[in-house]
Amino acid sequence: MTTPDPDCIFCKIVAGQIPSKKVHEDDDVLVFHDIHPWAPVHVLVIPKQHIATLADTGSEHDALLGKMLSLAPRLMKQLGVSNGFRTVVNTGPDGGQEVYHLHMHVFGGPRPWARG
Ligand code: 5GP
Ligand code: ZN
């Protein structure tokens, strides 16, 4: 599914209907700070198109997924994270996914962290 979902909170963030603290934006991807950070730096990398979960992607999304992953080190450097970071994609109910618009968490900054 690629059309915006009117009930999707991340589609509303992409559309600017809900404010967010943006870190990066291009034609395909938006990155913004998580509203409830687990770590000193906690951003969400999302596709602009509505894809519910990682399990809904196929080979046609290879370039998009590659871009999302390769952005992580660049953005962490930009945000001053120099000692490593963690990337997480929660997928589906057993994966603990709460927002059903594909997103990659990127956590960084000095430990201890609140979670993760
Ligand atoms: P999930 O559990 O689905 O992997 O993570 C969803 C994440 O989205 C959570 O870490 C939550 O804090 C974050 N989140 C939910 N609603 C909003 C919002 O309106 N704005 C921002 N910036 N983050 C949100
Ligand atoms: Zn969405």
Short mmCIF file of C-alpha atoms and ligand atoms in Angstrom, two decimals:
data_model
loop_
_atom_site.label_atom_id
_atom_site.label_comp_id
_atom_site.label_asym_id
_atom_site.label_seq_id
_atom_site.Cartn_x
_atom_site.Cartn_y
_atom_site.Cartn_z
CA MET A 1 0.00 0.00 0.00
CA THR A 2 1.57 3.27 -1.06
CA THR A 3 -1.23 5.84 -0.79
CA PRO A 4 -1.34 7.89 2.40
CA ASP A 5 -3.45 6.29 5.11
CA PRO A 6 -5.71 8.98 6.63
CA ASP A 7 -5.55 7.23 10.00
CA CYS A 8 -1.77 6.84 10.02
CA ILE A 9 0.11 9.14 12.39
CA PHE A 10 3.35 8.95 10.38
CA CYS A 11 1.52 9.77 7.11
CA LYS A 12 0.21 12.85 8.95
CA ILE A 13 3.78 13.74 9.96
CA VAL A 14 4.90 13.34 6.31
CA ALA A 15 2.01 15.61 5.25
CA GLY A 16 2.91 18.20 7.90
CA GLN A 17 -0.45 17.78 9.65
CA ILE A 18 1.34 16.74 12.85
CA PRO A 19 4.55 18.61 13.75
CA SER A 20 7.85 16.81 14.14
CA LYS A 21 11.48 17.70 14.83
CA LYS A 22 12.92 16.89 11.42
CA VAL A 23 16.50 15.76 10.98
CA HIS A 24 16.49 14.89 7.27
CA GLU A 25 14.07 14.99 4.38
CA ASP A 26 14.39 13.99 0.74
CA ASP A 27 12.02 12.73 -1.95
CA ASP A 28 11.71 9.27 -0.42
CA VAL A 29 12.54 9.44 3.26
CA LEU A 30 11.83 11.54 6.34
CA VAL A 31 13.81 11.39 9.58
CA PHE A 32 12.60 12.97 12.82
CA HIS A 33 13.20 12.71 16.55
CA ASP A 34 11.10 10.16 18.44
CA ILE A 35 8.58 11.86 20.73
CA HIS A 36 9.51 9.51 23.61
CA PRO A 37 13.27 9.00 23.25
CA TRP A 38 14.90 5.91 24.79
CA ALA A 39 18.41 7.25 24.30
CA PRO A 40 20.09 10.68 24.17
CA VAL A 41 19.63 10.52 20.39
CA HIS A 42 16.60 8.58 19.10
CA VAL A 43 15.38 9.22 15.59
CA LEU A 44 12.92 7.45 13.31
CA VAL A 45 13.74 6.90 9.64
CA ILE A 46 10.54 6.43 7.64
CA PRO A 47 9.61 6.13 3.98
CA LYS A 48 7.33 8.93 2.81
CA GLN A 49 5.08 6.36 1.16
CA HIS A 50 2.80 4.37 3.44
CA ILE A 51 4.16 0.85 3.85
CA ALA A 52 2.69 -0.75 6.96
CA THR A 53 5.56 -3.03 7.98
CA LEU A 54 8.91 -4.41 6.86
CA ALA A 55 7.02 -7.63 6.09
CA ASP A 56 5.10 -5.72 3.39
CA THR A 57 8.24 -4.89 1.42
CA GLY A 58 9.58 -6.75 -1.59
CA SER A 59 12.51 -6.48 -3.96
CA GLU A 60 10.94 -3.34 -5.45
CA HIS A 61 11.81 -1.66 -2.14
CA ASP A 62 15.49 -2.62 -2.16
CA ALA A 63 16.65 0.89 -3.05
CA LEU A 64 14.40 2.51 -0.45
CA LEU A 65 15.49 0.13 2.32
CA GLY A 66 19.12 0.59 1.34
CA LYS A 67 18.72 4.33 1.55
CA MET A 68 17.06 4.12 4.99
CA LEU A 69 19.91 2.01 6.35
CA SER A 70 22.73 3.97 4.77
CA LEU A 71 21.34 7.23 6.16
CA ALA A 72 21.84 5.99 9.73
CA PRO A 73 25.62 6.45 10.03
CA ARG A 74 25.53 9.79 8.22
CA LEU A 75 22.78 11.18 10.44
CA MET A 76 24.35 9.87 13.64
CA LYS A 77 27.58 11.64 12.72
CA GLN A 78 25.60 14.80 11.98
CA LEU A 79 23.90 14.51 15.38
CA GLY A 80 27.22 14.15 17.21
CA VAL A 81 27.02 10.41 17.89
CA SER A 82 30.59 9.11 17.71
CA ASN A 83 30.64 5.94 19.81
CA GLY A 84 28.24 3.66 17.98
CA PHE A 85 24.50 3.37 17.62
CA ARG A 86 21.71 0.81 17.42
CA THR A 87 19.20 0.29 14.60
CA VAL A 88 15.87 -1.48 15.20
CA VAL A 89 12.89 -2.25 12.97
CA ASN A 90 10.01 -3.64 15.02
CA THR A 91 7.80 -5.69 12.71
CA GLY A 92 4.26 -6.88 13.46
CA PRO A 93 2.59 -7.78 16.76
CA ASP A 94 5.26 -10.17 18.00
CA GLY A 95 7.91 -7.69 16.88
CA GLY A 96 6.42 -5.10 19.21
CA GLN A 97 5.42 -2.70 16.42
CA GLU A 98 3.04 0.01 17.63
CA VAL A 99 2.87 2.37 14.65
CA TYR A 100 1.97 0.56 11.43
CA HIS A 101 3.98 2.72 9.05
CA LEU A 102 7.41 1.22 8.41
CA HIS A 103 10.10 2.91 10.48
CA MET A 104 13.64 2.28 11.59
CA HIS A 105 14.67 3.43 15.05
CA VAL A 106 18.22 4.70 15.39
CA PHE A 107 19.49 5.07 18.96
CA GLY A 108 22.77 6.64 20.02
CA GLY A 109 24.54 8.76 22.60
CA PRO A 110 26.25 7.89 25.87
CA ARG A 111 24.75 5.10 27.99
CA PRO A 112 22.91 4.41 30.22
CA TRP A 113 19.77 4.66 28.10
CA ALA A 114 16.22 4.66 29.41
CA ARG A 115 15.53 1.49 27.38
CA GLY A 116 17.19 -0.62 24.71
P1 5GP B 1 7.24 1.08 17.33
O1 5GP B 1 6.93 0.51 18.68
O2 5GP B 1 6.05 1.04 16.41
O3 5GP B 1 8.49 0.49 16.70
O4 5GP B 1 7.66 2.57 17.60
C1 5GP B 1 6.84 3.67 17.35
C2 5GP B 1 7.58 4.88 17.86
O5 5GP B 1 6.92 6.03 17.38
C3 5GP B 1 7.64 4.99 19.39
O6 5GP B 1 9.00 5.03 19.81
C4 5GP B 1 6.91 6.30 19.69
O7 5GP B 1 7.49 7.04 20.73
C5 5GP B 1 7.00 7.04 18.37
N1 5GP B 1 5.89 7.96 18.10
C6 5GP B 1 4.57 7.67 18.19
N2 5GP B 1 3.82 8.74 17.88
C7 5GP B 1 4.70 9.73 17.57
C8 5GP B 1 4.52 11.09 17.17
O8 5GP B 1 3.41 11.62 17.02
N3 5GP B 1 5.65 11.83 16.95
C9 5GP B 1 6.90 11.28 17.08
N4 5GP B 1 7.93 12.10 16.83
N5 5GP B 1 7.09 10.00 17.47
C10 5GP B 1 6.01 9.23 17.71
ZN ZN B 2 1.48 5.88 6.95
#
